[in-house]
Coordinates of C-alpha atoms and ligand atoms in Angstrom, one line a residue:
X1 CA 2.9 12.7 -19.8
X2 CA 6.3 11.4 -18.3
X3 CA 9.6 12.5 -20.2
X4 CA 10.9 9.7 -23.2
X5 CA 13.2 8.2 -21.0
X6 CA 13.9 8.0 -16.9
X7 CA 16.3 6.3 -14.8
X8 CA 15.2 5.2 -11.5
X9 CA 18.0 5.4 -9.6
X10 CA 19.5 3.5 -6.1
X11 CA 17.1 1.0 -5.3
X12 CA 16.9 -2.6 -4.8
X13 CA 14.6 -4.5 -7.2
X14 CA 12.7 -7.5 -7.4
X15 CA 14.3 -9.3 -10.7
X16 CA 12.8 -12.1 -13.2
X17 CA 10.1 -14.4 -11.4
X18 CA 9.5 -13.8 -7.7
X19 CA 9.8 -17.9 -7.4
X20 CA 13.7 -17.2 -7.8
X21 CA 14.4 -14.7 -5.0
X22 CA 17.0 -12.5 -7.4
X23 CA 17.5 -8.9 -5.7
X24 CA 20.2 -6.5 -6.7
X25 CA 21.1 -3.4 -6.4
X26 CA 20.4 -1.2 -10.1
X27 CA 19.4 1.0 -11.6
X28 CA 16.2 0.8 -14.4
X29 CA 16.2 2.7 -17.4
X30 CA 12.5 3.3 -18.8
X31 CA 12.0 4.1 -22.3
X32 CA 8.9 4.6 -24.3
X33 CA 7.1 3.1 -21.2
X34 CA 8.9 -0.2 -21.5
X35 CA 12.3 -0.9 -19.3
X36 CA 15.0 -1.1 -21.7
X37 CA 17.8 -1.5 -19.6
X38 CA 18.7 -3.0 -16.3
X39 CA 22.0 -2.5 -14.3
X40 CA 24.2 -1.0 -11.7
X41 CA 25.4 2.5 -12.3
X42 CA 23.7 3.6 -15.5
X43 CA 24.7 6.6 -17.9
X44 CA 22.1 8.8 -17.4
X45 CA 22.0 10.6 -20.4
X46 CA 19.3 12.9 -21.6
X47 CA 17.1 10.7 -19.2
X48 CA 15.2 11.9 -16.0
X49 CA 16.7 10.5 -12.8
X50 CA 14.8 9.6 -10.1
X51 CA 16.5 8.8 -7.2
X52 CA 15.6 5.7 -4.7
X53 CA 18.5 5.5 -2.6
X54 CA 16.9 2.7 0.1
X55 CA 13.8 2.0 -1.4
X56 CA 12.4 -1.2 -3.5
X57 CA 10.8 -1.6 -6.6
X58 CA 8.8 -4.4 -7.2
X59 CA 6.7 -5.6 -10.3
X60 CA 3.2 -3.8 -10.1
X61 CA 0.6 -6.5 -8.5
X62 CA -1.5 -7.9 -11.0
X63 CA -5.2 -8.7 -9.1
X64 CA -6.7 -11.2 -11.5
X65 CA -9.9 -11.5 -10.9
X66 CA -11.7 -8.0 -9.2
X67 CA -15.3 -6.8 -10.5
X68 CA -14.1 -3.1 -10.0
X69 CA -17.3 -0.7 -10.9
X70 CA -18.4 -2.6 -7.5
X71 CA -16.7 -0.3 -5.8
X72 CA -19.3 2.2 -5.5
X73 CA -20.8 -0.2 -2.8
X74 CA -17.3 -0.3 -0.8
X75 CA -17.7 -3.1 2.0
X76 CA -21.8 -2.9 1.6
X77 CA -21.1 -7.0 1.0
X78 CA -19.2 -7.9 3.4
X79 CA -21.6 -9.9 5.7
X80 CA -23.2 -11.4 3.0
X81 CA -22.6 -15.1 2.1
X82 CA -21.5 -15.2 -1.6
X83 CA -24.9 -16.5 -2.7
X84 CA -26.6 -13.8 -1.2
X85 CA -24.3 -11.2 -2.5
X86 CA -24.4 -12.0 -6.3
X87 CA -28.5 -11.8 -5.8
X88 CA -28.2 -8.3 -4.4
X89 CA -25.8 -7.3 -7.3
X90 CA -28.1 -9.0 -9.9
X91 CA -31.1 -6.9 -8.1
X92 CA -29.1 -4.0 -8.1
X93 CA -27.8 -4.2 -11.6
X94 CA -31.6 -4.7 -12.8
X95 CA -32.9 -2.5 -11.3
X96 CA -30.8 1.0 -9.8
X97 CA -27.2 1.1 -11.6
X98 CA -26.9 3.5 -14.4
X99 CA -24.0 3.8 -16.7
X100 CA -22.7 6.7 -14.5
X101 CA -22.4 4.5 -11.8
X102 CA -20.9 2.0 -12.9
X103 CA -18.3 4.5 -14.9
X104 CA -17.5 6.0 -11.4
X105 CA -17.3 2.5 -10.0
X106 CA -14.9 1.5 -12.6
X107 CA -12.8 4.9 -12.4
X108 CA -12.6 5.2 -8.7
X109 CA -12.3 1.6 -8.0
X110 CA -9.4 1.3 -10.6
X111 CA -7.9 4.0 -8.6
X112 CA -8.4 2.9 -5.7
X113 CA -6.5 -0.3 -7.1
X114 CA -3.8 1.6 -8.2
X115 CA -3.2 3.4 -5.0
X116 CA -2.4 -0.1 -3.9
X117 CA 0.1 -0.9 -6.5
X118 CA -2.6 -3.1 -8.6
X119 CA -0.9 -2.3 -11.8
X120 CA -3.4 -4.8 -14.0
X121 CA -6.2 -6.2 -13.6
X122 CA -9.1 -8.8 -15.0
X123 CA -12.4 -6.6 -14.4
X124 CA -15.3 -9.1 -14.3
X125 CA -18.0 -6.5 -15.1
X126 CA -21.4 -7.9 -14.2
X127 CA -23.1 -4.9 -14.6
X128 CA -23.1 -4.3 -18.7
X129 CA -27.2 -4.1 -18.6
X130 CA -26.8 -2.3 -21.7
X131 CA -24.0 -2.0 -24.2
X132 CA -24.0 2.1 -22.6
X133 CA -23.2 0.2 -19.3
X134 CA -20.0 -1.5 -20.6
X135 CA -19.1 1.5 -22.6
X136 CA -19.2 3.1 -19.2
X137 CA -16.8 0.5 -17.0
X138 CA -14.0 0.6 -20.3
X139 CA -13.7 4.3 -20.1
X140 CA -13.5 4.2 -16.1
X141 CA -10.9 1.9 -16.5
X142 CA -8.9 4.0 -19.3
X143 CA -9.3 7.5 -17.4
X144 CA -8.1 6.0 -14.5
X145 CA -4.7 4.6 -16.3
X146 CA -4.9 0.4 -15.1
X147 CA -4.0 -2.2 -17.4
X148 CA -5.8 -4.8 -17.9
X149 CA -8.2 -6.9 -19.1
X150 CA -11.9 -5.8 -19.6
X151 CA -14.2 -9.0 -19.3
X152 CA -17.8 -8.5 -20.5
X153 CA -20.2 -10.3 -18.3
X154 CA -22.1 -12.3 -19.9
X155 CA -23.6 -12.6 -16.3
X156 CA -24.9 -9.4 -15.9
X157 CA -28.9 -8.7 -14.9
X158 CA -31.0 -6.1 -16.7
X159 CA -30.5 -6.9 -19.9
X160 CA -33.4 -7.3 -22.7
X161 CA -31.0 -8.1 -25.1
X162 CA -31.6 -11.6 -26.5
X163 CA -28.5 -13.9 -26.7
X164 CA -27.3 -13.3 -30.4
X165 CA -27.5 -9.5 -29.7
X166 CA -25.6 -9.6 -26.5
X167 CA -22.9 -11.6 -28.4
X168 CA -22.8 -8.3 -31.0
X169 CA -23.0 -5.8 -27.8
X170 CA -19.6 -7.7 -26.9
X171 CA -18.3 -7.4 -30.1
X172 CA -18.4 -3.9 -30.3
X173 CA -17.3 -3.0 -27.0
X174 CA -14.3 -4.9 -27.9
X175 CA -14.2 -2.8 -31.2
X176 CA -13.6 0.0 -28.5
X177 CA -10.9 -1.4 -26.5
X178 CA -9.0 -1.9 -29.2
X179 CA -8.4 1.3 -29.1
X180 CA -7.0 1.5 -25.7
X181 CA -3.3 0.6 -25.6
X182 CA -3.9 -0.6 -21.7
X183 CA -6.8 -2.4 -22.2
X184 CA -7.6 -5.7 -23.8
X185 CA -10.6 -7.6 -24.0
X186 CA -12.2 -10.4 -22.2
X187 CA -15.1 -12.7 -22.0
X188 CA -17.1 -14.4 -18.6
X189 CA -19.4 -16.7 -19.7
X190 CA -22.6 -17.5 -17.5
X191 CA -21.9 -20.7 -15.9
X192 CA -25.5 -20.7 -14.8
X193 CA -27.0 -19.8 -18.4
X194 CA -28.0 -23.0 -21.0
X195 CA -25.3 -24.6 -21.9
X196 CA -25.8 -24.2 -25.5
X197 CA -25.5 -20.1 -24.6
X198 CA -22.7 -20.7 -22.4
X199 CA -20.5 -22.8 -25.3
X200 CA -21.7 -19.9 -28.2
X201 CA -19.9 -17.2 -25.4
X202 CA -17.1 -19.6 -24.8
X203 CA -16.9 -19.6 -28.4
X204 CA -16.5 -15.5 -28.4
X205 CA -13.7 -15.5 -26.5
X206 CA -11.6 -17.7 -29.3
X207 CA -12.9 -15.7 -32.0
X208 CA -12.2 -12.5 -30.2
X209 CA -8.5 -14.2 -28.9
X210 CA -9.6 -13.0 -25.4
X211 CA -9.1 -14.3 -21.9
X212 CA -11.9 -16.2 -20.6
X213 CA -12.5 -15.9 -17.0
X214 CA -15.6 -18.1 -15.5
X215 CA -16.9 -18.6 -11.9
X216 CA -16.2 -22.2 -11.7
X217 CA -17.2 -24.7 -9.3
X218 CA -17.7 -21.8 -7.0
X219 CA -20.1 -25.0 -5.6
X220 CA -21.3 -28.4 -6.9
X221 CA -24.6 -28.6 -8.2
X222 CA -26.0 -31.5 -6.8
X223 CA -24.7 -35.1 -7.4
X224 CA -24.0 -34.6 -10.7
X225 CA -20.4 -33.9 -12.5
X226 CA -19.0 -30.7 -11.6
X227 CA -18.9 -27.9 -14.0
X228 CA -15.3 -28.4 -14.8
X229 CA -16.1 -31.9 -15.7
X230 CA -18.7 -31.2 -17.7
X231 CA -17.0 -28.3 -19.6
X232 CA -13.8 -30.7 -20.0
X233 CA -15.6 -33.5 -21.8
X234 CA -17.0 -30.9 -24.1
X235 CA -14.4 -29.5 -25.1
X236 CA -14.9 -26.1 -23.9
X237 CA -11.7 -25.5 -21.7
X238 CA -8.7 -24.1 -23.6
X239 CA -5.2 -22.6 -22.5
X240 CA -7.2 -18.7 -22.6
X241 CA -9.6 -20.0 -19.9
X242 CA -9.1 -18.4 -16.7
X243 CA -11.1 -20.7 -13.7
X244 CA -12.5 -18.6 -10.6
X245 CA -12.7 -20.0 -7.2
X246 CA -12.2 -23.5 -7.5
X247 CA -13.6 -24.8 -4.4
X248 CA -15.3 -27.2 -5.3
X249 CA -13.8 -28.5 -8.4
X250 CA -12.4 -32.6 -7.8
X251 CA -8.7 -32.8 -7.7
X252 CA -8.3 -35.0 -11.0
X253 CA -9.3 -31.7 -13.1
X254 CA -6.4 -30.2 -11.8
X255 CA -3.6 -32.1 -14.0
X256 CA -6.6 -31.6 -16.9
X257 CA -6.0 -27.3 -16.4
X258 CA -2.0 -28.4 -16.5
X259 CA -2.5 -30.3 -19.7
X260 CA -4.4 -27.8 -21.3
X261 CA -2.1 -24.9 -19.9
X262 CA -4.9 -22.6 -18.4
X263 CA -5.2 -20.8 -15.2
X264 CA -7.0 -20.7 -11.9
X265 CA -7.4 -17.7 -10.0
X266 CA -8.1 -17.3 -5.8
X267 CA -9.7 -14.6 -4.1
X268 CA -9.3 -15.6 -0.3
X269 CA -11.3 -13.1 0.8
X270 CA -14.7 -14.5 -1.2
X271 CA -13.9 -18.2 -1.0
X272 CA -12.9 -18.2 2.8
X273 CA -15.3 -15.2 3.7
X274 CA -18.8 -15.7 1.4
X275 CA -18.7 -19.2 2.7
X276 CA -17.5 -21.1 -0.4
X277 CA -14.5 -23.6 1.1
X278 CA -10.8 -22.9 1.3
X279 CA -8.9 -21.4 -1.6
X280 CA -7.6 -23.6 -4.9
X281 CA -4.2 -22.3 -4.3
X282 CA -1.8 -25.0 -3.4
X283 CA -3.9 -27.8 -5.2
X284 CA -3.9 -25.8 -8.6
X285 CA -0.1 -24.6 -8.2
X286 CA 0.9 -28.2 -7.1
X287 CA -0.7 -30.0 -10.5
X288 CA 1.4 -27.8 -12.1
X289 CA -1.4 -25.0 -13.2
X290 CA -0.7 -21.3 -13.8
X291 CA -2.0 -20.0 -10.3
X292 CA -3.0 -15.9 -9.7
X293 CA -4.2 -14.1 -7.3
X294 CA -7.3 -12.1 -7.4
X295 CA -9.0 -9.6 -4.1
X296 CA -12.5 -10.0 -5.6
X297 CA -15.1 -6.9 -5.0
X298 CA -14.5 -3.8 -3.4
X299 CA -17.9 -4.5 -2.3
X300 CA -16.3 -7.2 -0.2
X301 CA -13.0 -6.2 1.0
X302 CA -10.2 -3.3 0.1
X303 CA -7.9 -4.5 -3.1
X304 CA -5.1 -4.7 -1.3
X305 CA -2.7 -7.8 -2.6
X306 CA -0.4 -7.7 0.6
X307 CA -3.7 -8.7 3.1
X308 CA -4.6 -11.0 -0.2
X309 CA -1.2 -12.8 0.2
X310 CA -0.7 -13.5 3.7
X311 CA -5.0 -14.5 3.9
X312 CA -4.3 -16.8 1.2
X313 CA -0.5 -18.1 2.0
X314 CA -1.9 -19.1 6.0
X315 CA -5.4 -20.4 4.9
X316 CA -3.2 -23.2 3.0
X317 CA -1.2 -24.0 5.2
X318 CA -4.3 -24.0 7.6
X319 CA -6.0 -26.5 5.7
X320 CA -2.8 -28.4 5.4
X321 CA -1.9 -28.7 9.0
X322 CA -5.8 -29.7 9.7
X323 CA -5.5 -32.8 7.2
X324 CA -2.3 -33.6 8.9
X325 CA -3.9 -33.3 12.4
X326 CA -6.9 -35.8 11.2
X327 CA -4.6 -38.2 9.7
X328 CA -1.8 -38.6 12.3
X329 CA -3.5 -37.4 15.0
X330 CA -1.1 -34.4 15.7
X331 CA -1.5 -31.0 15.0
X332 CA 2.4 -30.2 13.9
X333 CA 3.0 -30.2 10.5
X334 CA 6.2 -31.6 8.9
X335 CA 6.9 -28.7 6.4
X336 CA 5.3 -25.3 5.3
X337 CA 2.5 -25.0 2.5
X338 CA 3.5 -22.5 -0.2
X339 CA 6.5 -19.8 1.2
X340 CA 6.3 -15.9 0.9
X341 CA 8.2 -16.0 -2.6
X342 CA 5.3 -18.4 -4.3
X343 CA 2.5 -15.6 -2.6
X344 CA 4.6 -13.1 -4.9
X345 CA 4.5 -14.9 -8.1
X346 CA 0.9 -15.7 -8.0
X347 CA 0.2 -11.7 -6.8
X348 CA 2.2 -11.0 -10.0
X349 CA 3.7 -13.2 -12.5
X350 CA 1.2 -16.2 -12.2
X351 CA -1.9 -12.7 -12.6
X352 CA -0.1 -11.7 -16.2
X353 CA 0.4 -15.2 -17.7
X354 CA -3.4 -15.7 -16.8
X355 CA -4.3 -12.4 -18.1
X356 CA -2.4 -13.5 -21.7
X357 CA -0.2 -10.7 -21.0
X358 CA 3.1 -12.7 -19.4
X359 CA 5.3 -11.5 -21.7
X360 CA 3.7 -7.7 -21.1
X361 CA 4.5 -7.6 -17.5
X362 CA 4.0 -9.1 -14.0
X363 CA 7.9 -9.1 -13.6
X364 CA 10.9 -6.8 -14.0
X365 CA 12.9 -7.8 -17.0
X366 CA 13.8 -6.0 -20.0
X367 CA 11.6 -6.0 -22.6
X368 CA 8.6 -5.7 -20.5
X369 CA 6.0 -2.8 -19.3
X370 CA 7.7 -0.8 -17.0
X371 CA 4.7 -1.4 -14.6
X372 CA 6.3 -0.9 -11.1
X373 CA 5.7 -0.5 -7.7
X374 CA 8.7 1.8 -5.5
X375 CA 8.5 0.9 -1.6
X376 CA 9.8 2.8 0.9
X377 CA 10.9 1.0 4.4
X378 CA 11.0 4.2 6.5
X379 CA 9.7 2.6 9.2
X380 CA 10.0 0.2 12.5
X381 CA 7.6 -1.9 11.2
X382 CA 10.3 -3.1 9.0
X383 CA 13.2 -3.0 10.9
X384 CA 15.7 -4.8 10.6
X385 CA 15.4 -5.6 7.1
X386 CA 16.8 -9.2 7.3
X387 CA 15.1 -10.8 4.4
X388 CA 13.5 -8.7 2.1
X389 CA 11.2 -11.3 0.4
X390 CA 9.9 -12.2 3.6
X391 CA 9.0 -8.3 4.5
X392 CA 7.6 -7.3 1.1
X393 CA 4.6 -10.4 1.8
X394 CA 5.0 -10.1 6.0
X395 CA 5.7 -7.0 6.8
X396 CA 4.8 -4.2 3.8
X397 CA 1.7 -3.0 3.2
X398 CA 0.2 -0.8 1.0
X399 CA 1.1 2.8 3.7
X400 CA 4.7 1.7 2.8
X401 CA 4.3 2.8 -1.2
X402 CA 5.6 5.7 -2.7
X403 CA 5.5 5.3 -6.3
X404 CA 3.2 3.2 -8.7
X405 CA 4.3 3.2 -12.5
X406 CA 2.0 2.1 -15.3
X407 CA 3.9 1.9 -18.7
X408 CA 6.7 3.8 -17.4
X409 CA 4.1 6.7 -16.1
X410 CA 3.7 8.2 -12.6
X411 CA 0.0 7.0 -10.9
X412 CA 1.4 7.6 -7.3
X413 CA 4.4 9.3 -6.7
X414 CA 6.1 11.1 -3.3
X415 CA 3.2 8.8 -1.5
X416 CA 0.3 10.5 -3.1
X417 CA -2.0 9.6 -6.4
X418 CA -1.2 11.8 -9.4
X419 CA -2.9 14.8 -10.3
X420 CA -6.4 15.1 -8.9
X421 CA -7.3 11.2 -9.0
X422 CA -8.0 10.9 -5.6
X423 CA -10.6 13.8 -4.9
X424 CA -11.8 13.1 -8.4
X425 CA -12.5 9.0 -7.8
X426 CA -13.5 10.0 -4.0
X427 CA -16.3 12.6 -5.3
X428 CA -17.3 9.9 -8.4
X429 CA -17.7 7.2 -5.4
X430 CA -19.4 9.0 -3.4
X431 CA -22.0 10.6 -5.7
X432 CA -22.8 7.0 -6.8
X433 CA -23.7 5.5 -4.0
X434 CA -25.7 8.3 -2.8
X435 CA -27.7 7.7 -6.3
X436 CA -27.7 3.8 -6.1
X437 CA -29.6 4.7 -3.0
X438 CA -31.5 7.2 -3.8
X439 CA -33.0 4.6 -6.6
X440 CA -33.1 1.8 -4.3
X441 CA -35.2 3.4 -1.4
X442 CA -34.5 1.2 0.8
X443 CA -36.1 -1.2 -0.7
X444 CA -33.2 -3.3 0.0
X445 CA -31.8 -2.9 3.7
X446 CA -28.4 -4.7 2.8
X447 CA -27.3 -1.8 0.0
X448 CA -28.8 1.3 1.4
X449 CA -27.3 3.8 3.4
Ligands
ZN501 ZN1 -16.1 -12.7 -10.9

């Protein structure tokens, strides 16, 4: 446990929303886990002081939308259209993942998260076969010390529950994360399942006032309305509703998410990568919708939020220049698509307001979680420092970390993980796998060793 109270000392931090560029040199008084004051040259007190001379503290990275027990399969999908993928993890799920592998998914991939500054999350878990299975991903999660929003998948293969039960299996694993001050809990309802399933699951997550996160338009179905469409005019879209991809959704539903204040999350590494279209990022955060930032599966890519930004910021502008190239036959551009400072909001702020948890964190301010992340520029890769915002989303990457806070408690610190996290979430990983395919056989080239 940290002391009551520490002062971090020297630095330059990140202040309020990242949209507004405020850095100042102060120092940040933690107490009780939350930052209770903010300025230069604080009384130290009885407080621990931590000194930061030259370093920068930024909010912890909030990564809304990861499916984090998939790390036991660490880049096992990363050739695999996204179609393809979600079979194999359906497959898989049925068939070979036991609720110790998915607990060492959800531990080691949570720490794996953290060693990247991912301070919160939204874990999509697909693979609650059983209700053992979900018990399994929430205590990962809360060994491993993340915030963060635990969504039940309402997705997930293997199950012989029938509907009614499933809805009670979710129930009571949100009976146990109530118990967990860092977790909260979520909902994904099926966008594939019968409508009358998916609107009783939509239904959950207003009766259990949790975020909703759904896969949506990840592609059209046809010549039909799109999902969104169809969910609109029933009615099953609210402000907890947290939209997935995007890629496909038509740009009127946009200013509908605006109206209805929810949010749309983009993980550039499975929209551009599996094959499903260029990310929702500037046409969400342009209609005016809460936009976040998610890096997906572990399976896929590593959850790094700095590669996440830069992927997303220049795939935007990308897809900008090239509709600007079609319609005036030039290739030049007349001004930039979405600058560093918007990449950092959606990385952070934009991730907690989708998560329900603005006013909990995503940004340094008093008041809030002292969820932070200390960087260190020791090196030429950052020199000269000219404009810090640009560096933290240009230049910095996750080897430039030195200290990760959760609630005002150390999960990195002196450039290394806490305690024995590391060995522990490496040996958890490990052994999974080796069991996932041990119980696969290779019965399935793409996922065994
Ligand atoms: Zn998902």
């Amino acid at each position: 446990m940290s002391p009551v109270e520490v002062v971090l000392r020297g630095a330059r931090a990140l202040l309020g929303d990242p949209r507004d560029r405020k850095i100042e040199a102060v120092d940040i008084r933690i107490a009780g886990g939350v930052i209770s004051e903010i300025g230069a040259g604080l009384d130290a007190g009885h407080a621990e002081v931590v000194d930061y001379s030259g370093c920068w503290i930024i909010p912890g990275f909030v990564d809304a939308h990861q499916h984090v027990w998939q790390a036991v399969l660490r880049g096992r999908l990363a050739d695999l259209p996204h179609e393809e993928s979600e079979a194999v993890v359906r497959d898989l799920v049925a068939h070979a993942v036991a609720p110790a592998d998915v607990y060492a998914g959800a531990y080691g991939g949570a720490i794996a998260m953290l060693d990247a500054g991912i301070t919160c999350t939204f874990d999509h878990c697909d693979a609650v076969a059983t209700v053992e299975h979900g018990r399994a991903a929430v205590h990962g999660l809360h060994d491993a010390g993340i915030r963060g929003v635990w969504g039940y998948g309402f997705d997930s293969a293997g199950s012989e529950a029938g509907p009614e039960q499933r809805l009670d299996d979710a129930r009571r694993l949100k009976s146990l994360i109530d118990g967990y001050p860092l977790l909260s809990f979520g909902v994904v309802p099926y966008a594939d399942d019968d409508p009358e399933r998916f609107a009783a699951q939509i239904a959950l997550g207003a009766e259990t006032d949790a975020a909703i996160l759904t896969h949506t338009d990840a592609r059209r179905r046809g010549e039909g309305p799109a999902d969104s469409e169809t969910w609109l005019k029933a009615g099953l879209v609210s402000a907890r509703h947290v939209h997935a991809f995007c890629s496909a959704t038509p740009a009127s539903v946009f200013g509908e998410f605006a109206r209805l204040g929810c949010s749309v999350v983009s993980t550039p590494d499975i929209e551009l990568g599996g094959g499903l279209g260029y990310t929702a990022l500037h046409q969400a955060d342009d209609a005016g919708v809460n936009t976040a930032l998610g890096t997906g599966s572990q399976a896929v890519s590593s959850p790094d939020m700095f590669a996440t930004m830069r992927l997303g910021m220049q795939s935007e502008r990308m897809r900008y220049q090239q509709a600007a190239a079609v319609t005036r036959g030039t290739s030049g551009i007349s001004r930039i698509t979405l600058r560093t400072e918007e990449m950092l909001h959606f990385a952070t702020l934009g991730g907690a307001r989708a998560l329900g948890l603005g006013d909990v964190c995503g940004s340094i301010e008093v008041g809030k979680a002292a969820d932070l992340v200390v960087i260190r520029p020791a090196s030429p890769r950052l020199a000269p420092l000219v404009d810090p915002m640009v560096s933290i989303v240009m230049h910095m990457g996750v080897a430039d970390i030195d200290a990760v806070l959760v609630g005002g408690e150390f999960r990195k610190k002196n450039g290394a993980l806490t305690g024995d996290a590391a060995v522990r979430a490496m040996n958890e990983l490990d052994a999974a796998h080796a069991r996932i395919a041990s119980a696969v056989s290779g019965r399935m080239k793409e996922v065994s060793v």
